[in-house]
mmCIF file of C-alpha atoms in Angstrom:
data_model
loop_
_atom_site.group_PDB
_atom_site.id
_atom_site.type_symbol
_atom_site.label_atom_id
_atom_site.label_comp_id
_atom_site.label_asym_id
_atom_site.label_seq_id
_atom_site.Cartn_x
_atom_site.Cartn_y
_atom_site.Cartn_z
ATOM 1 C CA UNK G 97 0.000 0.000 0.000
ATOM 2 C CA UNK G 98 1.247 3.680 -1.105
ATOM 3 C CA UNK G 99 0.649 5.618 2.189
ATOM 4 C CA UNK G 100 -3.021 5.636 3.198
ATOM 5 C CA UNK G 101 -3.990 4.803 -0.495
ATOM 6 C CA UNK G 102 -6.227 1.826 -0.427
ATOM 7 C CA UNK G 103 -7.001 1.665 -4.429
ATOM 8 C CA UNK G 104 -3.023 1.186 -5.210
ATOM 9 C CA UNK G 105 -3.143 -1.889 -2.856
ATOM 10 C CA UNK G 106 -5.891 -3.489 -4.926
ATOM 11 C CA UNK G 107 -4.449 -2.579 -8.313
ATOM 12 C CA UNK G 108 -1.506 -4.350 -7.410
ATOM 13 C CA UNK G 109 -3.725 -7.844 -7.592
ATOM 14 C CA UNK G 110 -5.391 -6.659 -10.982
ATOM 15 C CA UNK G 111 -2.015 -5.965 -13.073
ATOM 16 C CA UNK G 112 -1.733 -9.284 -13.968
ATOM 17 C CA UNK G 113 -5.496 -9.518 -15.280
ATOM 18 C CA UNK G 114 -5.960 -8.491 -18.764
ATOM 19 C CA UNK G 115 -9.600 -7.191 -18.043
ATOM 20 C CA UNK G 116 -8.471 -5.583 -14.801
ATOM 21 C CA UNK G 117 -5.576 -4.317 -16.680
ATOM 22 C CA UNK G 118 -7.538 -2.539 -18.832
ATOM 23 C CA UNK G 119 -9.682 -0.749 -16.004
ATOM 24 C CA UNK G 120 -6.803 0.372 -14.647
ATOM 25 C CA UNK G 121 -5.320 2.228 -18.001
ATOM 26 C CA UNK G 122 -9.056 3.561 -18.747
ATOM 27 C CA UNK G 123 -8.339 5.520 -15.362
ATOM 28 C CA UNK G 124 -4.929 6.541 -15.790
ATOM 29 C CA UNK G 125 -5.975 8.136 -19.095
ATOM 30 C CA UNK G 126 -8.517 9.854 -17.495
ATOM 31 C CA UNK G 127 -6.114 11.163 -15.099
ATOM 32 C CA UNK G 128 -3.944 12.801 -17.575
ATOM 33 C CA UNK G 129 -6.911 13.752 -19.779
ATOM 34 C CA UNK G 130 -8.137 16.569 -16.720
ATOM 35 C CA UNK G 131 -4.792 17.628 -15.544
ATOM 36 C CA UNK G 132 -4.127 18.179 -19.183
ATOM 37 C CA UNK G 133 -7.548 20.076 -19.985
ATOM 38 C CA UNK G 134 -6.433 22.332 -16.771
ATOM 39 C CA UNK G 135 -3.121 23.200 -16.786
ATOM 40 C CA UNK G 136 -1.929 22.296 -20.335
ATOM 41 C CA UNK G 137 -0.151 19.259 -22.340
ATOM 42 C CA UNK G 138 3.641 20.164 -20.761
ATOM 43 C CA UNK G 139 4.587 18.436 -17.734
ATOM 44 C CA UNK G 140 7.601 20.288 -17.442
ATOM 45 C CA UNK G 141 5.039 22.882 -16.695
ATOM 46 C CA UNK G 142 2.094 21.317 -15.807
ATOM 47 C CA UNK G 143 2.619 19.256 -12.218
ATOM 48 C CA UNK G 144 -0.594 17.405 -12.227
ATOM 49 C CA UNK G 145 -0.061 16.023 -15.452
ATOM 50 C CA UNK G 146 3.999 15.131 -14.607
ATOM 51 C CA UNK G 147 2.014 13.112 -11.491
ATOM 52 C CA UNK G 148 -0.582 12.093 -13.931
ATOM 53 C CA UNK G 149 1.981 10.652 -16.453
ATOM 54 C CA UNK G 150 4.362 8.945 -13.222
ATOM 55 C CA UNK G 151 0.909 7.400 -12.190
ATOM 56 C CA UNK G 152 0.013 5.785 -15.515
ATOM 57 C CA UNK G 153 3.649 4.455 -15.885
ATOM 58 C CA UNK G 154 3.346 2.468 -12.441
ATOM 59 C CA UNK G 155 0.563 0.583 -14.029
ATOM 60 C CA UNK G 156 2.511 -0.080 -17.283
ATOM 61 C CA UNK G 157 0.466 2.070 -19.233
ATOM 62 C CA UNK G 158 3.018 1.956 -22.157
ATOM 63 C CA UNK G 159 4.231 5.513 -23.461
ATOM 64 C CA UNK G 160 2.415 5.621 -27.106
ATOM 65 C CA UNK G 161 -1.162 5.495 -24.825
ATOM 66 C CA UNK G 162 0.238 7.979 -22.340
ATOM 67 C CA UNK G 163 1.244 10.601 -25.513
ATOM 68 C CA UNK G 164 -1.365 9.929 -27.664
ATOM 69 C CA UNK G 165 -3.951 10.501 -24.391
ATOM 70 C CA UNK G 166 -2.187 14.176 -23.824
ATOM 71 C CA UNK G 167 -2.695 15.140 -28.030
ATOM 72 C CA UNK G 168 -6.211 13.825 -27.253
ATOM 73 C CA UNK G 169 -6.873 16.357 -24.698
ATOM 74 C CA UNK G 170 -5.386 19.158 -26.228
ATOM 75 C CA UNK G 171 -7.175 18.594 -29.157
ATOM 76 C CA UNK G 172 -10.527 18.132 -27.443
ATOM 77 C CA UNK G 173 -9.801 21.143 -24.798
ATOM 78 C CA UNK G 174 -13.065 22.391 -23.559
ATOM 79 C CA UNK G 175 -15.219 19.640 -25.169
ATOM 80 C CA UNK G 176 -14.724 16.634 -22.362
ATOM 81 C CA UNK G 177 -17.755 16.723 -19.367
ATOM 82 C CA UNK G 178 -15.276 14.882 -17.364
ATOM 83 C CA UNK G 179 -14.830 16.652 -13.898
ATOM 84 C CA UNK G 180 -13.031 15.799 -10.690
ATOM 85 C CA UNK G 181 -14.891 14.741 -7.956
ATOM 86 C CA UNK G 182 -14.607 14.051 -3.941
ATOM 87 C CA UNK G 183 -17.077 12.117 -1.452
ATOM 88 C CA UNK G 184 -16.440 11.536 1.860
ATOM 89 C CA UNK G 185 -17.596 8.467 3.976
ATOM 90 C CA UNK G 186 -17.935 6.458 7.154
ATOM 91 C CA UNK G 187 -16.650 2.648 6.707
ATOM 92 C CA UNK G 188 -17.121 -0.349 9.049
ATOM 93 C CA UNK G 189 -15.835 0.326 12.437
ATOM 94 C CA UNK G 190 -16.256 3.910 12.069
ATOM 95 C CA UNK G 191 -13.520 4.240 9.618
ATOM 96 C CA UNK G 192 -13.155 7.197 7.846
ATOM 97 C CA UNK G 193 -12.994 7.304 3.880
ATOM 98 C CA UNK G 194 -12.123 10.308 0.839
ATOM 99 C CA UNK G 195 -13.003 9.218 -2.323
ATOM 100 C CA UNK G 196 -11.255 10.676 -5.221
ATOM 101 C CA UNK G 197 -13.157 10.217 -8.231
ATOM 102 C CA UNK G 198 -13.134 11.377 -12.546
ATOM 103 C CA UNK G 199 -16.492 11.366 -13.716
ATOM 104 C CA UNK G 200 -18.915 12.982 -16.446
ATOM 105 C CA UNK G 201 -22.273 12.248 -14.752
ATOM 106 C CA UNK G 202 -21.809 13.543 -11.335
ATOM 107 C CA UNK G 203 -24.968 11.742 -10.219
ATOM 108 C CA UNK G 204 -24.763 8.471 -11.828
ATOM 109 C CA UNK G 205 -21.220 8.576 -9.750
ATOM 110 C CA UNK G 206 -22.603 9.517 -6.692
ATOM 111 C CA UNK G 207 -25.696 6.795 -6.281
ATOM 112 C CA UNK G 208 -23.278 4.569 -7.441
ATOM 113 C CA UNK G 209 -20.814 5.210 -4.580
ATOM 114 C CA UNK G 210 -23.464 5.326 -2.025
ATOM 115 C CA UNK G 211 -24.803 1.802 -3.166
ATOM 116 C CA UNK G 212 -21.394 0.118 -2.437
ATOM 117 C CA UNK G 213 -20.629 1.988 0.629
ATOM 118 C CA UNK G 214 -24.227 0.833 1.959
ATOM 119 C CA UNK G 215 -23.901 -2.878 0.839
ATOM 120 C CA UNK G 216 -20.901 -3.097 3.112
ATOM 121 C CA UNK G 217 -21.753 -0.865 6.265
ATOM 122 C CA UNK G 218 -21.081 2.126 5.316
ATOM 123 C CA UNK G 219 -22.372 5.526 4.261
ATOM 124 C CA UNK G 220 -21.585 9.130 2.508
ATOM 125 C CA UNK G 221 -21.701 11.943 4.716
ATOM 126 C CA UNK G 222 -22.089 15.834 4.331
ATOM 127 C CA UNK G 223 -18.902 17.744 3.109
ATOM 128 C CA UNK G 224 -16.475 18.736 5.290
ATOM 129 C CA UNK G 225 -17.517 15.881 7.731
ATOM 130 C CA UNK G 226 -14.798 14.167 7.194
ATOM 131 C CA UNK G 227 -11.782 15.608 5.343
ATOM 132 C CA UNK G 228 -10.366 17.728 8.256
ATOM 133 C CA UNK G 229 -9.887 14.328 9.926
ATOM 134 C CA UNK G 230 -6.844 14.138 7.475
ATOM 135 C CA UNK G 231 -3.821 16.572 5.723
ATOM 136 C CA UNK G 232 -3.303 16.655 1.686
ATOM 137 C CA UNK G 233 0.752 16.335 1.546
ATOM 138 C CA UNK G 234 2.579 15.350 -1.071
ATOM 139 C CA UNK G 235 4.752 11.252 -0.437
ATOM 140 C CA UNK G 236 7.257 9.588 -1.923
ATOM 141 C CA UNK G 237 7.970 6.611 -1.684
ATOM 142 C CA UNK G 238 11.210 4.546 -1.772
ATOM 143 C CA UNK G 239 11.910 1.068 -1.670
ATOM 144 C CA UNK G 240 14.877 0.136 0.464
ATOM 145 C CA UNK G 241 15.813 -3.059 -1.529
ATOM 146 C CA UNK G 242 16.257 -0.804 -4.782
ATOM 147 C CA UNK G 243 19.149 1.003 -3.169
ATOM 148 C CA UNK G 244 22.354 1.316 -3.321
ATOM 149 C CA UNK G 245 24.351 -0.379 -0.303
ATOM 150 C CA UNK G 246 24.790 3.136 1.396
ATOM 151 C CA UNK G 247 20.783 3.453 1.815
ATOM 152 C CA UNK G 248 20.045 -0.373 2.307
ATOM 153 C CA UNK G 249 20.450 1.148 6.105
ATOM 154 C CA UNK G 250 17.465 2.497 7.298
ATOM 155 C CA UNK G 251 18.784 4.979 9.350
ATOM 156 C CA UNK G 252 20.885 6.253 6.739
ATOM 157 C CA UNK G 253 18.067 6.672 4.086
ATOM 158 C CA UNK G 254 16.078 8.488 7.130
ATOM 159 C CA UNK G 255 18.418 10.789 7.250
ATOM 160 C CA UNK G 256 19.358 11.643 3.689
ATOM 161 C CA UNK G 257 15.048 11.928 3.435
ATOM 162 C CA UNK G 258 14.933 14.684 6.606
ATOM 163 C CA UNK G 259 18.205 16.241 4.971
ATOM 164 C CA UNK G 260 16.106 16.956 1.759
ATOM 165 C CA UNK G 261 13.832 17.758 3.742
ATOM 166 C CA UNK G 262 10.648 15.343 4.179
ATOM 167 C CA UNK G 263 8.242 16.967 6.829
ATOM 168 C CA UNK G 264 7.535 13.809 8.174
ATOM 169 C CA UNK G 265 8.753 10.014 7.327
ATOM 170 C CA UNK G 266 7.142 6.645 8.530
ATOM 171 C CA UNK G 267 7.608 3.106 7.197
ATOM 172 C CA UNK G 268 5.419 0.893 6.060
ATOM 173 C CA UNK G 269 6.572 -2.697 5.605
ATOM 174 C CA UNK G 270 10.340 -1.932 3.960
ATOM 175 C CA UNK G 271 9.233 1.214 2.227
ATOM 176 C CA UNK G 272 10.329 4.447 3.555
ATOM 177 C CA UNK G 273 7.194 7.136 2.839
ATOM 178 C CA UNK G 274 8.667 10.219 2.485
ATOM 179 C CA UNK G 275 5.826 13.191 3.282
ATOM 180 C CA UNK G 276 6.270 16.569 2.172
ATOM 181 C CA UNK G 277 4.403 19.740 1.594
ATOM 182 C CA UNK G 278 2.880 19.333 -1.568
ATOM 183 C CA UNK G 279 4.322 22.809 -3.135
ATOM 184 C CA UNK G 280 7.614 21.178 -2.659
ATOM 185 C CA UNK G 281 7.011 18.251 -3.821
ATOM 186 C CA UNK G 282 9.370 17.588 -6.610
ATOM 187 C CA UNK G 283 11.658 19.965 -5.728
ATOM 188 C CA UNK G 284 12.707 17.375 -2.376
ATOM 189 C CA UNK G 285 12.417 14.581 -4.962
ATOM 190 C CA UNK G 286 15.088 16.132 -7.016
ATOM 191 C CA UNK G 287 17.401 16.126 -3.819
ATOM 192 C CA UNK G 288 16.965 12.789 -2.722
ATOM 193 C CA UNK G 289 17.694 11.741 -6.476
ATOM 194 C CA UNK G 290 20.521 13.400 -6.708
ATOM 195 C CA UNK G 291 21.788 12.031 -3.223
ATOM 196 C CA UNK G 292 21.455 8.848 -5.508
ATOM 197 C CA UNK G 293 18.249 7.558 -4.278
ATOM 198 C CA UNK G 294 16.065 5.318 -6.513
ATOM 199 C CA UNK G 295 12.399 6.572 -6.146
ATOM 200 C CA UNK G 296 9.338 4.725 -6.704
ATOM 201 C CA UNK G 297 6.676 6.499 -6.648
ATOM 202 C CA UNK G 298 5.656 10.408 -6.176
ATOM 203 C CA UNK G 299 1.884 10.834 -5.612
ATOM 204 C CA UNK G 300 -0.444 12.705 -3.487
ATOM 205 C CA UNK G 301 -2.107 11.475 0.003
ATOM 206 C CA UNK G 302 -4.504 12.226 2.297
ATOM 207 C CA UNK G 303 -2.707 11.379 5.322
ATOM 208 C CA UNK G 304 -4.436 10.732 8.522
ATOM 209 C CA UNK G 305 -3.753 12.666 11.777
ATOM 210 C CA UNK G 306 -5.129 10.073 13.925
ATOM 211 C CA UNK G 307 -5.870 6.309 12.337
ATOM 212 C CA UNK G 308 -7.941 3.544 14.008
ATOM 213 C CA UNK G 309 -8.258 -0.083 14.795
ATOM 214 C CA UNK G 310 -11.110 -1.571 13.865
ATOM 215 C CA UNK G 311 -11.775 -5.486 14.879
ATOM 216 C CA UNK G 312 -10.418 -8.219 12.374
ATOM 217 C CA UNK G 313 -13.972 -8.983 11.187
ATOM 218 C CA UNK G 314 -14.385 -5.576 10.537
ATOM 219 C CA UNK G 315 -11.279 -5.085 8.679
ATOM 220 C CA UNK G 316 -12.177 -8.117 6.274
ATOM 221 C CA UNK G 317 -15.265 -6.045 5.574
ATOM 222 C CA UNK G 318 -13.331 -3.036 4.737
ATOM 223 C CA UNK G 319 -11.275 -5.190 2.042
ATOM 224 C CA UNK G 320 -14.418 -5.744 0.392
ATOM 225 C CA UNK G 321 -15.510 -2.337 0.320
ATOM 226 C CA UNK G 322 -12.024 -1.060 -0.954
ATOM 227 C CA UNK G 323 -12.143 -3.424 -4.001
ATOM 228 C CA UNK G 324 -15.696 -3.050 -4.486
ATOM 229 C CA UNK G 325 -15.438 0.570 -4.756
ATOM 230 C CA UNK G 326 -12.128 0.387 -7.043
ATOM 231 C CA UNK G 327 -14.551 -1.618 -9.507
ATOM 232 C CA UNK G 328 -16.585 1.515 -10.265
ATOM 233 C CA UNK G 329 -14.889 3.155 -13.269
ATOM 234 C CA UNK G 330 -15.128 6.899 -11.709
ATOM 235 C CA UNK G 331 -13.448 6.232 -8.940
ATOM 236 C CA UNK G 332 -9.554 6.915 -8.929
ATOM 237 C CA UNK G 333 -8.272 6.784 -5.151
ATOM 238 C CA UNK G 334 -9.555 5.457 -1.957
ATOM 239 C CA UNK G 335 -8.300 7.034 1.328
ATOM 240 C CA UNK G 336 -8.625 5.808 4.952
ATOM 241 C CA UNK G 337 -7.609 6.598 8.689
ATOM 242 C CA UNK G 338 -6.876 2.778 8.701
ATOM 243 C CA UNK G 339 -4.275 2.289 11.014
ATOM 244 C CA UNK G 340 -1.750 -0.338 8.929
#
């Protein structure tokens, strides 16, 4: 799991399903087709679409899709209905949720949310409700076994992460998840690169400031609603207060 992302968890079991496979590129397109509609086809330029592009390569979108997806847009600018949308949610336990969702029928994406979320105990709740339960910050996130011998210590990578200067840092499994402000974003990813450090993934997170523990049974459920919701084609992230 990329920090308190649940829909990158399940995507990892779908890469090697053709059918899922294809799900998962129909969303990544849709990605870079609104970052590209708002802030232009140059991701030298354009961050959300340099994110956009980094999260389409992680699920092997190959490049001719990515660049023929970004002349698309351009070419269609102002005629797409697609429009970025959030939802937030109680889950089992009393979990909290943010839903991050593309969509072009606002309402077909909304019932359709609220039907899953009821099927497994759970339910939509007013705006605002939710979200100050968590900060937007920018992560990165490095794999340890990618490194070079000088950063296959932990301490050692913690420290070259603080010294670009992550905001916060907290491993999960033997990932190090680098947090930062989002407005400096790639500019600390650029320092720990150049310190020589393989990256895996930049993205953004919603990033709890207190998680919970719900009971096993209740975290089974929670599976189900994670993939269940990752199913619906408008939805791009899932978020939780999950503690891991």
């Amino acid at each position: 799991m990329a920090g308190h992302s649940h829909a990158k968890t399940v995507r990892k079991t779908k890469e090697a399903n053709a059918q899922k496979r294809a799900q998962l590129f129909s969303k990544a397109i849709r990605l870079i087709s609104v970052a590209v509609r708002q802030g232009g086809g140059n991701p030298e330029t354009n961050p959300k679409l340099r994110m956009a592009i980094e999260i389409a390569k992680s699920y092997n979108v190959p490049k001719e899709n990515i660049e023929n997806a970004i002349k698309r847009a351009l070419g269609e600018a102002g005629a797409s209905k697609f429009e970025e949308v959030i939802y937030e949610a109680y889950g089992p336990g009393g979990t909290a949720l943010i839903i991050e969702g593309i969509t072009d029928n606002k309402n077909r994406t909304f019932n359709e949310i609220r039907q899953v979320l009821s099927r497994f105990n759970g339910k939509l709740v007013e705006e605002g409700a939710i979200r100050w339960m968590f900060e937007r910050k920018g992560l990165i996130t490095i794999k340890l076994e990618d490194q070079k011998s000088e950063y296959q210590n932990k301490e050692n990578l913690e420290l070259a992460a603080i010294e670009a200067g992550a905001e916060d840092i907290e491993w999960q499994q033997n990932n190090l998840l680098v947090y930062t402000p989002i407005s400096q974003l790639y500019e600390i990813k650029k320092a720990l690169e150049e310190k020589g450090i393989k990256i895996e993934e930049v993205s953004l997170d919603w990033k709890p400031k207190e998680v919970v523990s719900p009971k096993e049974e209740e975290r089974k459920v929670l599976e189900k609603l994670f993939e269940a919701l990752d199913e619906l084609d408008s939805v791009q992230e899932i978020y939780s207060n999950l503690a891991q």
